[in-house]
Short mmCIF file of C-alpha atoms and ligand atoms in Angstrom, two decimals:
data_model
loop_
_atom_site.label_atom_id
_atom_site.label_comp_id
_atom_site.label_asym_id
_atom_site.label_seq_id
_atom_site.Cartn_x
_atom_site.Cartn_y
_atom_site.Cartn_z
CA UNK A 1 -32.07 -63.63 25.11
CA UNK A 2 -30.49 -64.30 28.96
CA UNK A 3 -33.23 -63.43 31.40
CA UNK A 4 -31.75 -61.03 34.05
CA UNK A 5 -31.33 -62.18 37.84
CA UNK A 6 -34.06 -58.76 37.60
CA UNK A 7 -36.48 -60.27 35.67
CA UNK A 8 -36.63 -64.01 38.03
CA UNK A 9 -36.49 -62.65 40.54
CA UNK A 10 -37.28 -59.24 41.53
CA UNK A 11 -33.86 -58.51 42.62
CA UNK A 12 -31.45 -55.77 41.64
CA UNK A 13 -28.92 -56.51 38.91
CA UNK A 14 -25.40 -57.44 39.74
CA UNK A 15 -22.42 -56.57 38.39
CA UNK A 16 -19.34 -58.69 39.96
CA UNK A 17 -16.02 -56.66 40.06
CA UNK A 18 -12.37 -57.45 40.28
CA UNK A 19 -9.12 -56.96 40.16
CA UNK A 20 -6.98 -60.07 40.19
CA UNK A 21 -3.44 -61.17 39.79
CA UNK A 22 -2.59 -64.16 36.78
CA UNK A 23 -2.82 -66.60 40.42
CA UNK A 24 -6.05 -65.38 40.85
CA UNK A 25 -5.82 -63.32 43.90
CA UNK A 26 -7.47 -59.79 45.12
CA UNK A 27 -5.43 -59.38 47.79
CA UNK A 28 -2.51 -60.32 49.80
CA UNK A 29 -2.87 -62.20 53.01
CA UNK A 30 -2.06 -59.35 54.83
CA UNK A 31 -4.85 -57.47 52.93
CA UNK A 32 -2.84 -55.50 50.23
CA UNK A 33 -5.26 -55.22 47.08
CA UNK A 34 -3.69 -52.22 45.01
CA UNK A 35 -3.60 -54.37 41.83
CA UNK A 36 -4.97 -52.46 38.93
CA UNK A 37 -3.86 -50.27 36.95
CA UNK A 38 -5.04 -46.02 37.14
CA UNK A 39 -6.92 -47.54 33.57
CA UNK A 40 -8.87 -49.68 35.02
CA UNK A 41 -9.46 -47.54 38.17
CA UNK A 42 -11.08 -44.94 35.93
CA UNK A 43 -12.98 -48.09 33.85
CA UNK A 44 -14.42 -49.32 37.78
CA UNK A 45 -15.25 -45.62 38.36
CA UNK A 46 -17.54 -45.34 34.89
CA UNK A 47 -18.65 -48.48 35.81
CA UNK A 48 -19.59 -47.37 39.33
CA UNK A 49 -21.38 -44.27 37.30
CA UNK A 50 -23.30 -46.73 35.58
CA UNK A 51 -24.70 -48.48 38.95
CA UNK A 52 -27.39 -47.58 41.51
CA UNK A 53 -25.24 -49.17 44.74
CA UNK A 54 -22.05 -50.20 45.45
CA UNK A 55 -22.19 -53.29 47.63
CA UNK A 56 -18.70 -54.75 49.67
CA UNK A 57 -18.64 -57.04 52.69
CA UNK A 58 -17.35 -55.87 55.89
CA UNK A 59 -14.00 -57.51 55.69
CA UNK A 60 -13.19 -55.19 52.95
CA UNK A 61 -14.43 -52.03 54.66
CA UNK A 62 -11.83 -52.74 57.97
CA UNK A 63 -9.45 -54.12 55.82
CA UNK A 64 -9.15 -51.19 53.20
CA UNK A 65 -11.41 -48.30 54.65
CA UNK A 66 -12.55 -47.20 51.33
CA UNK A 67 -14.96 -44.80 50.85
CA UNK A 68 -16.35 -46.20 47.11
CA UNK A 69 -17.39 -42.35 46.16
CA UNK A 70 -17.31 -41.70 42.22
CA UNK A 71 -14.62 -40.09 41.94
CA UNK A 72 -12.70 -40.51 37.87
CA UNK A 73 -16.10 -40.42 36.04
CA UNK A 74 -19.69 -38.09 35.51
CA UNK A 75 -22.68 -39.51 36.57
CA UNK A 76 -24.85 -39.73 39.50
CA UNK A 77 -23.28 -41.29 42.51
CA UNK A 78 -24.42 -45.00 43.50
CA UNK A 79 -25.66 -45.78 47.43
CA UNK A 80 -23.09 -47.61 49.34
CA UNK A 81 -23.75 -50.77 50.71
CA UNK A 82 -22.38 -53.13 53.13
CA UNK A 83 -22.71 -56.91 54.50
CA UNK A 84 -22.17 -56.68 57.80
CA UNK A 85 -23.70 -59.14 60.10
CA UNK A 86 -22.95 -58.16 63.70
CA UNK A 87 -22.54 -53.96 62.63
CA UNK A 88 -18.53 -54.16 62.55
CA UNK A 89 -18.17 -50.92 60.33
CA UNK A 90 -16.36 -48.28 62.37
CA UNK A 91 -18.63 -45.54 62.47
CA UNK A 92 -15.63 -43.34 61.41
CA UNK A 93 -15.16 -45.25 57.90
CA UNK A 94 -14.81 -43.72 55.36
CA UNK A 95 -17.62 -45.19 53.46
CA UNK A 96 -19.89 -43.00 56.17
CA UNK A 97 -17.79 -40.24 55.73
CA UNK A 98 -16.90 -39.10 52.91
CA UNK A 99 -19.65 -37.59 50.69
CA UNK A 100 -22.47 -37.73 52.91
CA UNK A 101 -24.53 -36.92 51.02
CA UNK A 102 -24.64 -39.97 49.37
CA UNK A 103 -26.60 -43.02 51.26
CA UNK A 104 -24.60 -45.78 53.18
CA UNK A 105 -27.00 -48.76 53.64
CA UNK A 106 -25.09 -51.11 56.24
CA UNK A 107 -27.03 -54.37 56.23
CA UNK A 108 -27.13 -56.43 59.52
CA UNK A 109 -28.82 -59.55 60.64
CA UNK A 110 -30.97 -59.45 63.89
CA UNK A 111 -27.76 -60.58 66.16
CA UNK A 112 -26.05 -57.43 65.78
CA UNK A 113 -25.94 -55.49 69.11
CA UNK A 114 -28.44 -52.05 69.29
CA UNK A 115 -25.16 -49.99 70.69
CA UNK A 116 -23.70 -50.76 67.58
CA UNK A 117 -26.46 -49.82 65.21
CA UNK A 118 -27.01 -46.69 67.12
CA UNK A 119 -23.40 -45.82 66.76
CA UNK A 120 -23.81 -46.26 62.99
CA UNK A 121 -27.07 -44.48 62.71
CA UNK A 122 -25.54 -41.20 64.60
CA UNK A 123 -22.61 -41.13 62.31
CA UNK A 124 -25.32 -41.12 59.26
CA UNK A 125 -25.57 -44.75 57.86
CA UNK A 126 -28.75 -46.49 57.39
CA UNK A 127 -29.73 -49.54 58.61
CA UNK A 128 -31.29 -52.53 57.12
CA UNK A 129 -31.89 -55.58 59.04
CA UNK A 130 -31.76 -58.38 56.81
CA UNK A 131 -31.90 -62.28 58.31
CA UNK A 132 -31.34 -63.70 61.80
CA UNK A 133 -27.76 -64.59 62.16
CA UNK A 134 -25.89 -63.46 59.59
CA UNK A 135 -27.36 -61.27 56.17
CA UNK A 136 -29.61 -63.06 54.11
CA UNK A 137 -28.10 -61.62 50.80
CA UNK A 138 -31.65 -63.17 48.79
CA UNK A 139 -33.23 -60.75 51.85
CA UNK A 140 -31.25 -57.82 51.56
CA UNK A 141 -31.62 -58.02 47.72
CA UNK A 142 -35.09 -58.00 47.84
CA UNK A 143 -35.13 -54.83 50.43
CA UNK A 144 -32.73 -52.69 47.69
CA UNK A 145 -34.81 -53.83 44.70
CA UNK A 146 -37.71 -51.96 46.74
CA UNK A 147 -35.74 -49.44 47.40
CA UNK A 148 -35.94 -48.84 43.62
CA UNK A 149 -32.12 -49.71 43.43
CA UNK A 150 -32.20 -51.63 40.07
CA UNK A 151 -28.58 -52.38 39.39
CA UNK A 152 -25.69 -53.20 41.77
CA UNK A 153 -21.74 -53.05 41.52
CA UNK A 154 -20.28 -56.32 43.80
CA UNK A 155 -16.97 -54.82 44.38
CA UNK A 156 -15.89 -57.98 47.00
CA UNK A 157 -13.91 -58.90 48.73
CA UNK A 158 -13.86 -63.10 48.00
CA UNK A 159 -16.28 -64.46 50.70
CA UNK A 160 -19.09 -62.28 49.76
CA UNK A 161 -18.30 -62.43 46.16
CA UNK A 162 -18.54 -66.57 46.69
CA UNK A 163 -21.71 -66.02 49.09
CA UNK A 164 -23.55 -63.84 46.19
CA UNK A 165 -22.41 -66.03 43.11
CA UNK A 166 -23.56 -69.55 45.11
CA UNK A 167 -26.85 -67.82 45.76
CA UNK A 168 -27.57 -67.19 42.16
CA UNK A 169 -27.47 -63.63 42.81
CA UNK A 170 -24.75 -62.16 40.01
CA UNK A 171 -25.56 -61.85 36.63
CA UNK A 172 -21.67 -60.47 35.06
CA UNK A 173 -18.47 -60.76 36.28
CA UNK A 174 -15.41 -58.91 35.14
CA UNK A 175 -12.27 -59.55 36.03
CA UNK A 176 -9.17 -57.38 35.18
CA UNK A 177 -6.19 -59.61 35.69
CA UNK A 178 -3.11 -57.83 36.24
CA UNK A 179 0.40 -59.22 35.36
CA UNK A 180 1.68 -59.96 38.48
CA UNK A 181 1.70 -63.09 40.35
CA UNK A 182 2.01 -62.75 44.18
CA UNK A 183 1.19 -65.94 45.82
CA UNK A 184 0.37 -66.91 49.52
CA UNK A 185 -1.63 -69.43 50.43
CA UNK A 186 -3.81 -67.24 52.98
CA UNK A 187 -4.16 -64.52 50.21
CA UNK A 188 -7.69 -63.74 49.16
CA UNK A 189 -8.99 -65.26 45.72
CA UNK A 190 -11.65 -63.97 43.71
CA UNK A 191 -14.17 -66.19 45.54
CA UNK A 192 -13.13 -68.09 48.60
CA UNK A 193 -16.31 -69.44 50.88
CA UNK A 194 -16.85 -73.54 51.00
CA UNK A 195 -16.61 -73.19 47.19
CA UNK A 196 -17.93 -77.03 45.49
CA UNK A 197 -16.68 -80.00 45.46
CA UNK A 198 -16.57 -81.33 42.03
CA UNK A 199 -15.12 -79.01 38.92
CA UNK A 200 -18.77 -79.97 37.16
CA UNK A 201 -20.55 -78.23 40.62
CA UNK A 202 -18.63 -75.05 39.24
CA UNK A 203 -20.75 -71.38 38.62
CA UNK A 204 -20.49 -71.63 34.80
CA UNK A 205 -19.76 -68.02 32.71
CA UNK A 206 -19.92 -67.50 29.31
CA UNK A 207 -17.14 -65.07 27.58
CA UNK A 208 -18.81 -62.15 26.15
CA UNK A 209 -15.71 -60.18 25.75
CA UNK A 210 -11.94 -58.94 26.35
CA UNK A 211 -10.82 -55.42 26.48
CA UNK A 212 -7.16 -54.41 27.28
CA UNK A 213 -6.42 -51.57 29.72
CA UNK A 214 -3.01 -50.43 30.20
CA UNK A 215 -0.99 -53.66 31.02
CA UNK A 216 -4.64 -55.48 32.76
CA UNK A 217 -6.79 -58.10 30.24
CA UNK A 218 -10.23 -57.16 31.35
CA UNK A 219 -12.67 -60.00 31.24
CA UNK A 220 -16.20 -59.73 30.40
CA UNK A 221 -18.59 -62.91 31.55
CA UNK A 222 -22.13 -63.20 31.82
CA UNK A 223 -23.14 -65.94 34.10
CA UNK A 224 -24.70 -68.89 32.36
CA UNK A 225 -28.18 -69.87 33.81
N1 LIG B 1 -8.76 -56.67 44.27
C1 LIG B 1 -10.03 -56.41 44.42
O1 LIG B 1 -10.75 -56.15 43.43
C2 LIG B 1 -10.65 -56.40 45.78
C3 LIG B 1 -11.95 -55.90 45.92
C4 LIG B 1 -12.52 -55.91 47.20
C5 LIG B 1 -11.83 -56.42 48.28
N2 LIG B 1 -10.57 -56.89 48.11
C6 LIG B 1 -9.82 -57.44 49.26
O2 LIG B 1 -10.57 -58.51 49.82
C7 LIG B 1 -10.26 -58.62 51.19
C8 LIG B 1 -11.52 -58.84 51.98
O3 LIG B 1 -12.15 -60.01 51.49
P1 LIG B 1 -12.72 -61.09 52.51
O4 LIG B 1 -13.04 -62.29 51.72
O5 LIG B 1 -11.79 -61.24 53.66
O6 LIG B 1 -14.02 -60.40 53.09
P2 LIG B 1 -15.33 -59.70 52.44
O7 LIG B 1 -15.88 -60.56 51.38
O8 LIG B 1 -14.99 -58.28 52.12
O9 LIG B 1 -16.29 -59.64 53.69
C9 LIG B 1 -16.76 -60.87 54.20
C10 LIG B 1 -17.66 -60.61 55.37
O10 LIG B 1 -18.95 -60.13 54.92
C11 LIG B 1 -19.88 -60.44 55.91
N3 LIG B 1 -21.09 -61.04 55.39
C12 LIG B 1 -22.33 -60.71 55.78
N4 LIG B 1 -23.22 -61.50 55.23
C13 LIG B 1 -22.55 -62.39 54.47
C14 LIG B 1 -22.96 -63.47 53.68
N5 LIG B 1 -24.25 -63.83 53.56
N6 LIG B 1 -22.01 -64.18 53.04
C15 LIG B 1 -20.71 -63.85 53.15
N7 LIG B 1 -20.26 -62.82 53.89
C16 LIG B 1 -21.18 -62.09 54.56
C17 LIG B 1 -19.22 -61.49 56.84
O11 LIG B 1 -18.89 -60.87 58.08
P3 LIG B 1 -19.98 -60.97 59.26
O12 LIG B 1 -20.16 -62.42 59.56
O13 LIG B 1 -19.38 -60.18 60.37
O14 LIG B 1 -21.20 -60.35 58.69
C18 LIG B 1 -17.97 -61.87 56.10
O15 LIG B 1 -16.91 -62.27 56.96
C19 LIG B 1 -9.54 -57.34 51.59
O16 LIG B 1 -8.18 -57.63 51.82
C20 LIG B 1 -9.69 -56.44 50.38
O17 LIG B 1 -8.56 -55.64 50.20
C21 LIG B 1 -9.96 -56.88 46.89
#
């Protein structure tokens, strides 16, 4: 038996997301990421059903303004959640938006400015302060977990996916890879960051399986500990 990231260390499960081109990008460089097909968009949304938060970093939220709501499955509707060091988020996104009903946890470090967090906090988000300069994902982890959030859907974009895969913080990764191939050496991979030096320094996954959806392979790792 794999021992969940849970069970070592008292932080939530995590479930890495993505859709990805056969190059292995997410988006284009100038921040296009409608890759998937509507298949997969309704397999993400079951997935998102199955999930107590929905965690992005903040490049994603002012790059696509999403509002990650449940919207092509049944189920009860996960917490939003965002890395977001300095409190960037617009206080109009849609992520604080739409359904409000639903929580929107933005996590900041201590640098980020108390205009901006009371901005945030009048348009309804939550704040957690988690680390000194920028969020201490091991921190804000820790702070969901006791929140009684149990199991979390990564949904990017590439530097937080690297930034929570380095820290030992995902336990799956699936990866729908769509047949297109759109290039650009600025585009955004799957996990961009400082990355490792050496192919052997890699994050190693084990296969556990492949579904097909539409014209997307969907990949289904576990990550090897
Ligand atoms: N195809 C897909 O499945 C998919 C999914 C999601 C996103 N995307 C695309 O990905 C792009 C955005 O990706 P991105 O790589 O530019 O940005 P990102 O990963 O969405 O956000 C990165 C930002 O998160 C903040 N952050 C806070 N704490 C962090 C930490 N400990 N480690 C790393 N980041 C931390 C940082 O900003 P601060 O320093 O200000 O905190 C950092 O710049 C968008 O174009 C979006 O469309 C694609």
């Amino acid at each position: 038996m794999v021992l969940s990231q849970d069970a070592i260390t008292n932080s939530p499960y995590v479930i890495l997301n993505a859709a990805m081109t056969v190059d292995g990008k997410i988006a284009t460089a100038t921040g296009d990421s409608k890759i998937s097909s509507f298949q997969d968009l309704k397999r993400v949304h079951r997935l998102r059903a199955s999930v107590g938060g929905i965690l992005v970093g903040v490049r994603t939220i002012i790059a696509d303004n999403p509002s990650l709501t449940l919207r092509y499955a049944r189920g009860k509707k996960p917490v939003r959640i965002i890395a977001d060091s300095n409190a960037r988020t617009p206080p109009n996104a849609r992520v604080i938006k739409v359904d409000p009903e639903v929580k929107t946890y933005i996590c900041v470090s201590e640098n980020a400015s108390s205009e901006r967090i009371e901005s945030l906090e009048s348009a309804g988000a939550e704040i957690l302060v988690c680390g000194k300069e920028q969020v201490d994902l091991s921190e804000m982890m820790r702070i969901l977990k006791s929140k009684s959030i149990d199991r979390i859907l990564l949904e990017g974009g590439g530097k937080l996916n690297w930034s929570m895969l380095s820290n030992g913080l995902v336990d799956e990764v699936s990866v729908a890879l769509s047949p297109l191939v759109i290039g650009g050496e600025r585009a955004i991979t799957l996990a961009d960051g400082e990355g490792v030096r050496l192919v052997k320094e890699g994050i190693k996954l084990s296969l556990k399986k492949t579904s097909r959806y539409g014209q997307d392979l969907v990949l289904f790792y576990r990550v090897s500990r």
